[in-house]
Amino acid sequence: MNFSLEGKTYVVMGVANKRSIAWGIAQALHDAGARLIFTYASERFEKSVRDLADSLDRDDSYFYECDVTDDEAIEKTFADIKNDVGVIHGLAHCIAFAKREDLQGEFIDTSRDGFLLAQNISAFSLAAVSRAAKDLMTEGGSIMTLTYLGGERVVQNYNVMGVAKASLDATVKYLANDLGKHGIRVNAISAGPIRTLSAKGVGDFNSILKEIEERAPLRKPVTQEEVGDAAYFLMSRLSRGITGEIIHVDSGYSILG
Ligand code: NDP
Ligand code: N5H
């Protein structure tokens, strides 16, 4: 059997820099032969995304600016993708945001604005981009997002983002139910902590990683490459019987009490 992704096209949303989990996913899909389409939130990250994509040895990547809080931007992005490439076979949603002040102290102090902002960018956006992407997945498809354990149980400081990830996890299941009849699967990878731009300056990341090294069954933090390989599995036909699932790629940490 052949598990190559040659001849397939995937949209990767959320590469900010070389540490982004989205970049680990892009590399794994590229290594499997896929053509990639990148979206970024604002011009600020365009150069970084283009430079990274240039380091891959193929010249048929596409780039679009897409702020997921903007319905018109989402509509335009997928209309442009349809026009430029036609059919897509999958989409990796690697996007989240919360105000820094809501990622410390107590959840109870979250403002209405902060709560809605986190839900809008980190959870609703998956539904919005899935609706737009559906029409381009005429040969079936695989949609995946990135979630975190803090949506299933209380993790100190994760606060408003934990509630947004709980919402994202449920969004995955309802979308899987809606899109299954169109041959489109929807899943999430629950990644263990990885030092990225988003993770910078939040919580005490060193002590979180130390806890993983001491207690996680595999006794080491996960890497972008490990998450990328799981994403490759979800995009490939190897996972064709799996939808609505949350796969933990976290060195086994989530099984601990
Ligand atoms: P990055 O900072 O590399 O990526 C976060 C991305 O979110 C950025 O590319 C940013 O785009 C994008 N984003 C934020 N707001 C918007 C918006 N309005 N429209 C479009 N894109 C937006 O961090 P990670 O790779 O860590 O994060 C990717 C995902 O992985 C997130 O969902 C995160 O919650 C999840 N995750 C991360 C873990 C970790 O330990 N790092 C663990 C478990 C899950 P731009 O840069 O263009 O502004
Ligand atoms: C328990 C923890 C540590 C504490 C919580 C961290 C939560 C992080 C998630 C969000 C996405 C981080 C975030 O929104 C940061 C922004 O306020 C400021 N940063 C930015 O604006 C940068 C420039 C851009 C690129 O970032 C974004 N997101 O656009 C959780 C950790 C152990 C695991 C973790 C880090 C999980 C996660 O979801 O990312």
CSV table of C-alpha atoms and ligand atoms in Angstrom, one decimal:
chain,number,residue,atom,x,y,z
A,1,MET,CA,0.0,0.0,0.0
A,2,ASN,CA,1.1,3.5,-0.7
A,3,PHE,CA,0.7,6.2,1.9
A,4,SER,CA,2.2,9.0,-0.1
A,5,LEU,CA,0.4,12.4,-0.2
A,6,GLU,CA,1.6,13.1,-3.7
A,7,GLY,CA,-1.0,14.8,-5.8
A,8,LYS,CA,-2.8,16.0,-2.7
A,9,THR,CA,-3.1,19.6,-1.5
A,10,TYR,CA,-3.4,20.7,2.1
A,11,VAL,CA,-4.1,24.1,3.7
A,12,VAL,CA,-2.0,24.8,6.8
A,13,MET,CA,-3.2,27.7,8.9
A,14,GLY,CA,-1.1,29.2,11.7
A,15,VAL,CA,2.6,29.1,10.8
A,16,ALA,CA,4.2,32.0,12.7
A,17,ASN,CA,7.8,30.9,12.7
A,18,LYS,CA,10.0,27.8,12.6
A,19,ARG,CA,8.9,26.8,16.1
A,20,SER,CA,5.2,26.8,15.2
A,21,ILE,CA,3.5,23.4,15.5
A,22,ALA,CA,2.0,24.2,12.2
A,23,TRP,CA,5.5,24.3,10.7
A,24,GLY,CA,6.1,20.7,12.1
A,25,ILE,CA,2.9,19.7,10.4
A,26,ALA,CA,3.8,21.4,7.1
A,27,GLN,CA,7.2,19.7,7.0
A,28,ALA,CA,5.7,16.2,7.6
A,29,LEU,CA,3.1,16.7,4.9
A,30,HIS,CA,5.7,18.1,2.5
A,31,ASP,CA,8.0,15.1,3.2
A,32,ALA,CA,5.0,12.8,2.3
A,33,GLY,CA,4.8,14.6,-1.1
A,34,ALA,CA,1.9,17.0,-0.5
A,35,ARG,CA,1.5,20.4,-2.0
A,36,LEU,CA,0.9,23.1,0.6
A,37,ILE,CA,-1.2,26.2,1.0
A,38,PHE,CA,-0.2,28.5,3.8
A,39,THR,CA,-2.4,31.1,5.5
A,40,TYR,CA,-1.3,33.7,8.1
A,41,ALA,CA,-3.1,36.2,10.2
A,42,SER,CA,-1.4,39.4,9.1
A,43,GLU,CA,1.3,40.8,6.9
A,44,ARG,CA,3.5,40.8,10.0
A,45,PHE,CA,4.2,37.0,9.5
A,46,GLU,CA,4.0,36.9,5.7
A,47,LYS,CA,7.8,37.1,5.2
A,48,SER,CA,8.5,34.5,7.8
A,49,VAL,CA,6.0,32.1,6.3
A,50,ARG,CA,7.3,32.6,2.7
A,51,ASP,CA,10.9,32.2,3.8
A,52,LEU,CA,10.2,29.0,5.6
A,53,ALA,CA,8.2,27.6,2.6
A,54,ASP,CA,11.0,28.6,0.3
A,55,SER,CA,13.3,26.2,2.3
A,56,LEU,CA,11.1,23.3,1.1
A,57,ASP,CA,12.3,22.2,-2.3
A,58,ARG,CA,9.1,22.8,-4.3
A,59,ASP,CA,7.8,25.9,-6.0
A,60,ASP,CA,4.1,25.3,-6.1
A,61,SER,CA,3.1,26.5,-2.6
A,62,TYR,CA,0.4,29.2,-2.2
A,63,PHE,CA,0.1,32.0,0.4
A,64,TYR,CA,-2.9,33.9,1.6
A,65,GLU,CA,-3.6,36.4,4.4
A,66,CYS,CA,-6.5,35.2,6.5
A,67,ASP,CA,-7.5,36.7,9.8
A,68,VAL,CA,-10.0,34.2,11.1
A,69,THR,CA,-12.0,36.8,13.0
A,70,ASP,CA,-13.1,38.3,9.6
A,71,ASP,CA,-15.8,36.4,7.7
A,72,GLU,CA,-15.1,38.2,4.5
A,73,ALA,CA,-11.4,37.3,4.7
A,74,ILE,CA,-12.3,33.6,5.2
A,75,GLU,CA,-14.7,33.7,2.3
A,76,LYS,CA,-12.2,35.5,0.0
A,77,THR,CA,-9.3,33.2,1.1
A,78,PHE,CA,-11.2,30.0,0.1
A,79,ALA,CA,-12.6,31.6,-3.1
A,80,ASP,CA,-9.0,32.5,-4.1
A,81,ILE,CA,-7.8,28.9,-3.2
A,82,LYS,CA,-10.6,27.5,-5.3
A,83,ASN,CA,-9.6,29.7,-8.2
A,84,ASP,CA,-5.9,29.0,-7.8
A,85,VAL,CA,-5.8,25.3,-7.1
A,86,GLY,CA,-9.3,23.9,-7.2
A,87,VAL,CA,-9.6,20.8,-5.0
A,88,ILE,CA,-8.1,20.5,-1.5
A,89,HIS,CA,-7.7,17.3,0.5
A,90,GLY,CA,-7.3,18.6,4.0
A,91,LEU,CA,-6.8,21.5,6.3
A,92,ALA,CA,-4.7,21.9,9.5
A,93,HIS,CA,-6.1,24.6,11.9
A,94,CYS,CA,-3.3,25.6,14.2
A,95,ILE,CA,-4.7,28.8,15.6
A,96,ALA,CA,-5.5,30.1,19.1
A,97,PHE,CA,-5.4,33.4,20.9
A,98,ALA,CA,-6.3,34.8,24.3
A,99,LYS,CA,-5.3,38.0,26.0
A,100,ARG,CA,-2.2,37.6,28.1
A,101,GLU,CA,-3.9,39.0,31.2
A,102,ASP,CA,-6.4,36.1,31.0
A,103,LEU,CA,-3.6,33.4,31.0
A,104,GLN,CA,-2.6,34.1,34.6
A,105,GLY,CA,-4.3,34.5,38.0
A,106,GLU,CA,-7.8,33.1,38.3
A,107,PHE,CA,-10.3,32.1,35.6
A,108,ILE,CA,-13.1,33.8,37.6
A,109,ASP,CA,-11.6,37.2,36.7
A,110,THR,CA,-11.9,36.7,32.9
A,111,SER,CA,-13.8,39.6,31.2
A,112,ARG,CA,-16.6,39.1,28.8
A,113,ASP,CA,-14.4,40.5,26.0
A,114,GLY,CA,-11.5,38.2,26.8
A,115,PHE,CA,-13.8,35.2,27.0
A,116,LEU,CA,-15.5,35.9,23.7
A,117,LEU,CA,-12.2,36.8,22.0
A,118,ALA,CA,-10.7,33.4,23.0
A,119,GLN,CA,-13.8,31.6,21.8
A,120,ASN,CA,-13.9,33.5,18.6
A,121,ILE,CA,-10.3,32.9,17.5
A,122,SER,CA,-9.7,29.5,19.1
A,123,ALA,CA,-12.9,27.6,18.7
A,124,PHE,CA,-15.5,29.3,16.3
A,125,SER,CA,-12.8,29.8,13.7
A,126,LEU,CA,-12.7,26.0,13.2
A,127,ALA,CA,-16.4,25.9,12.3
A,128,ALA,CA,-16.0,29.0,10.0
A,129,VAL,CA,-13.0,27.7,8.1
A,130,SER,CA,-14.5,24.1,7.8
A,131,ARG,CA,-17.7,25.6,6.2
A,132,ALA,CA,-15.6,27.5,3.7
A,133,ALA,CA,-13.2,24.5,3.0
A,134,LYS,CA,-16.0,22.0,2.6
A,135,ASP,CA,-16.8,23.1,-0.9
A,136,LEU,CA,-13.2,22.6,-2.1
A,137,MET,CA,-13.1,19.0,-0.6
A,138,THR,CA,-14.9,17.4,-3.5
A,139,GLU,CA,-12.8,14.2,-3.3
A,140,GLY,CA,-13.4,13.9,0.5
A,141,GLY,CA,-11.0,15.4,3.1
A,142,SER,CA,-9.4,15.5,6.5
A,143,ILE,CA,-9.7,18.5,8.8
A,144,MET,CA,-7.6,18.7,12.0
A,145,THR,CA,-7.0,21.1,14.8
A,146,LEU,CA,-4.7,21.4,17.8
A,147,THR,CA,-6.1,21.2,21.3
A,148,TYR,CA,-4.6,20.9,24.8
A,149,LEU,CA,-5.3,18.9,28.0
A,150,GLY,CA,-6.4,22.1,29.7
A,151,GLY,CA,-9.7,21.8,27.9
A,152,GLU,CA,-10.4,18.4,29.6
A,153,ARG,CA,-9.2,19.3,33.1
A,154,VAL,CA,-8.1,22.3,35.1
A,155,VAL,CA,-4.5,23.2,34.3
A,156,GLN,CA,-3.1,26.2,36.2
A,157,ASN,CA,-3.0,29.5,34.2
A,158,TYR,CA,-4.6,28.0,31.1
A,159,ASN,CA,-7.9,29.5,32.3
A,160,VAL,CA,-9.9,31.1,29.5
A,161,MET,CA,-8.0,29.0,26.9
A,162,GLY,CA,-9.1,25.8,28.7
A,163,VAL,CA,-12.7,26.8,28.3
A,164,ALA,CA,-12.0,27.7,24.6
A,165,LYS,CA,-10.4,24.3,24.0
A,166,ALA,CA,-13.3,22.5,25.6
A,167,SER,CA,-15.5,24.3,23.1
A,168,LEU,CA,-13.1,23.4,20.3
A,169,ASP,CA,-13.2,19.7,21.3
A,170,ALA,CA,-17.0,19.8,21.1
A,171,THR,CA,-16.8,21.7,17.8
A,172,VAL,CA,-14.7,18.9,16.4
A,173,LYS,CA,-17.4,16.3,17.3
A,174,TYR,CA,-20.3,18.3,15.9
A,175,LEU,CA,-18.4,19.1,12.7
A,176,ALA,CA,-17.4,15.4,12.3
A,177,ASN,CA,-21.1,14.5,12.5
A,178,ASP,CA,-22.1,17.1,9.9
A,179,LEU,CA,-19.3,16.5,7.4
A,180,GLY,CA,-19.0,12.7,7.6
A,181,LYS,CA,-21.7,12.3,4.9
A,182,HIS,CA,-19.5,14.3,2.6
A,183,GLY,CA,-16.5,12.0,3.1
A,184,ILE,CA,-14.8,14.6,5.3
A,185,ARG,CA,-13.3,13.6,8.7
A,186,VAL,CA,-12.6,16.1,11.5
A,187,ASN,CA,-10.2,15.3,14.4
A,188,ALA,CA,-7.9,17.0,16.9
A,189,ILE,CA,-4.5,16.3,18.2
A,190,SER,CA,-4.0,17.2,21.8
A,191,ALA,CA,-0.3,18.1,21.9
A,192,GLY,CA,1.9,18.1,25.0
A,193,PRO,CA,3.7,21.4,25.8
A,194,ILE,CA,6.0,22.7,23.1
A,195,ARG,CA,8.0,25.9,23.4
A,196,THR,CA,6.5,28.1,20.7
A,197,LEU,CA,5.9,31.9,20.2
A,198,SER,CA,2.5,31.5,21.8
A,199,ALA,CA,3.9,29.7,24.8
A,200,LYS,CA,6.5,32.4,25.3
A,201,GLY,CA,6.1,34.3,28.5
A,202,VAL,CA,3.1,32.4,29.7
A,203,GLY,CA,3.2,30.4,32.9
A,204,ASP,CA,6.3,28.8,34.2
A,205,PHE,CA,7.1,26.8,31.1
A,206,ASN,CA,10.3,25.3,32.5
A,207,SER,CA,8.5,23.7,35.5
A,208,ILE,CA,5.8,22.4,33.2
A,209,LEU,CA,8.5,20.7,31.0
A,210,LYS,CA,10.3,19.4,34.1
A,211,GLU,CA,7.1,17.7,35.3
A,212,ILE,CA,6.8,16.0,31.8
A,213,GLU,CA,10.4,14.8,32.0
A,214,GLU,CA,9.8,13.3,35.5
A,215,ARG,CA,6.2,11.9,35.2
A,216,ALA,CA,5.1,11.4,31.6
A,217,PRO,CA,5.2,7.7,30.6
A,218,LEU,CA,7.7,8.5,27.9
A,219,ARG,CA,9.7,10.8,30.2
A,220,LYS,CA,10.3,13.5,27.6
A,221,PRO,CA,8.4,16.4,26.1
A,222,VAL,CA,6.9,15.9,22.6
A,223,THR,CA,8.4,17.6,19.5
A,224,GLN,CA,7.0,19.4,16.6
A,225,GLU,CA,8.1,16.4,14.5
A,226,GLU,CA,6.0,14.0,16.6
A,227,VAL,CA,2.9,16.1,16.2
A,228,GLY,CA,3.7,16.5,12.5
A,229,ASP,CA,3.8,12.7,12.0
A,230,ALA,CA,0.5,12.3,13.8
A,231,ALA,CA,-1.0,15.0,11.5
A,232,TYR,CA,0.4,13.1,8.5
A,233,PHE,CA,-1.4,10.0,9.8
A,234,LEU,CA,-4.7,12.0,10.1
A,235,MET,CA,-4.3,13.4,6.6
A,236,SER,CA,-3.5,10.0,5.1
A,237,ARG,CA,-5.8,7.1,4.2
A,238,LEU,CA,-4.3,5.2,7.2
A,239,SER,CA,-6.8,7.1,9.4
A,240,ARG,CA,-9.8,6.7,7.1
A,241,GLY,CA,-11.9,5.1,9.8
A,242,ILE,CA,-11.3,7.8,12.4
A,243,THR,CA,-13.4,10.9,12.9
A,244,GLY,CA,-14.6,13.1,15.8
A,245,GLU,CA,-11.5,11.9,17.7
A,246,ILE,CA,-9.0,13.6,20.0
A,247,ILE,CA,-5.7,11.9,19.8
A,248,HIS,CA,-3.2,12.7,22.6
A,249,VAL,CA,0.3,13.2,21.3
A,250,ASP,CA,1.8,14.0,24.7
A,251,SER,CA,4.2,11.3,25.8
A,252,GLY,CA,1.3,9.7,27.6
A,253,TYR,CA,0.9,12.4,30.1
A,254,SER,CA,-2.9,12.6,29.9
A,255,ILE,CA,-3.3,9.1,31.4
A,256,LEU,CA,-1.9,10.2,34.7
A,257,GLY,CA,-4.2,11.1,37.5
B,1,NDP,P1,2.3,29.7,17.4
B,1,NDP,O1,2.4,31.0,18.1
B,1,NDP,O2,3.4,29.3,16.6
B,1,NDP,O3,1.0,29.7,16.5
B,1,NDP,C1,-0.2,30.4,16.9
B,1,NDP,C2,-0.8,30.9,15.6
B,1,NDP,O4,-2.2,31.4,15.8
B,1,NDP,C3,0.0,32.0,14.9
B,1,NDP,O5,0.4,31.5,13.7
B,1,NDP,C4,-1.0,33.1,14.8
B,1,NDP,O6,-1.0,33.7,13.5
B,1,NDP,C5,-2.3,32.3,14.8
B,1,NDP,N1,-3.4,33.3,15.0
B,1,NDP,C6,-3.7,34.0,16.2
B,1,NDP,N2,-4.8,34.8,15.9
B,1,NDP,C7,-5.2,34.6,14.6
B,1,NDP,C8,-6.2,35.1,13.8
B,1,NDP,N3,-7.0,36.1,14.3
B,1,NDP,N4,-6.3,34.7,12.5
B,1,NDP,C9,-5.5,33.8,12.1
B,1,NDP,N5,-4.5,33.2,12.8
B,1,NDP,C10,-4.3,33.6,14.1
B,1,NDP,O7,2.0,28.7,18.5
B,1,NDP,P2,1.7,27.1,18.5
B,1,NDP,O8,2.3,26.4,17.4
B,1,NDP,O9,2.0,26.7,19.9
B,1,NDP,O10,0.1,27.1,18.5
B,1,NDP,C11,-0.7,26.4,17.5
B,1,NDP,C12,-1.9,25.7,18.1
B,1,NDP,O11,-1.4,24.7,18.9
B,1,NDP,C13,-2.7,26.6,19.0
B,1,NDP,O12,-4.1,26.2,18.8
B,1,NDP,C14,-2.3,26.1,20.4
B,1,NDP,O13,-3.4,26.3,21.3
B,1,NDP,C15,-2.1,24.7,20.1
B,1,NDP,N6,-1.3,24.0,21.2
B,1,NDP,C16,-0.1,24.4,21.5
B,1,NDP,C17,0.7,23.7,22.5
B,1,NDP,C18,2.0,24.2,22.9
B,1,NDP,O14,2.5,23.7,23.9
B,1,NDP,N7,2.7,25.1,22.2
B,1,NDP,C19,0.1,22.6,23.2
B,1,NDP,C20,-1.2,22.2,22.7
B,1,NDP,C21,-1.9,22.9,21.8
B,1,NDP,P3,0.0,34.9,13.2
B,1,NDP,O15,1.3,34.5,13.7
B,1,NDP,O16,0.0,35.1,11.7
B,1,NDP,O17,-0.5,36.1,14.0
B,2,N5H,C1,-0.8,25.9,31.1
B,2,N5H,C2,-0.1,26.5,30.1
B,2,N5H,C3,0.7,27.7,30.2
B,2,N5H,C4,-0.2,29.0,30.4
B,2,N5H,C5,-1.1,29.2,29.3
B,2,N5H,C6,-0.8,29.4,28.0
B,2,N5H,C7,-1.7,29.5,26.9
B,2,N5H,C8,-1.4,29.7,25.6
B,2,N5H,C9,-2.3,29.7,24.4
B,2,N5H,C10,-2.5,31.1,23.8
B,2,N5H,C11,-2.8,30.8,22.3
B,2,N5H,C12,-1.3,32.0,23.9
B,2,N5H,C13,-1.6,33.4,23.5
B,2,N5H,O1,-2.7,33.7,23.0
B,2,N5H,C14,-0.5,34.4,23.7
B,2,N5H,C15,-0.9,35.8,23.3
B,2,N5H,O2,-1.6,36.4,24.4
B,2,N5H,C16,0.4,36.7,23.1
B,2,N5H,N1,1.2,36.2,22.0
B,2,N5H,C17,1.2,36.6,20.8
B,2,N5H,O3,0.4,37.5,20.4
B,2,N5H,C18,2.1,36.0,19.7
B,2,N5H,C19,2.9,37.1,19.1
B,2,N5H,C20,1.2,35.3,18.7
B,2,N5H,C21,2.0,34.6,17.6
B,2,N5H,O4,0.5,34.3,19.4
B,2,N5H,C22,-0.8,33.9,19.0
B,2,N5H,N2,-1.4,32.9,19.6
B,2,N5H,O5,-1.3,34.5,18.1
B,2,N5H,C23,-0.2,25.8,28.7
B,2,N5H,C24,1.1,25.3,28.1
B,2,N5H,C25,1.7,24.3,29.1
B,2,N5H,C26,0.8,24.7,26.8
B,2,N5H,C27,0.4,25.6,25.7
B,2,N5H,C28,1.3,26.7,25.4
B,2,N5H,C29,-0.8,25.4,25.1
B,2,N5H,C30,-1.4,26.2,24.0
B,2,N5H,O6,-2.6,26.1,23.7
B,2,N5H,O7,-0.6,26.9,23.2
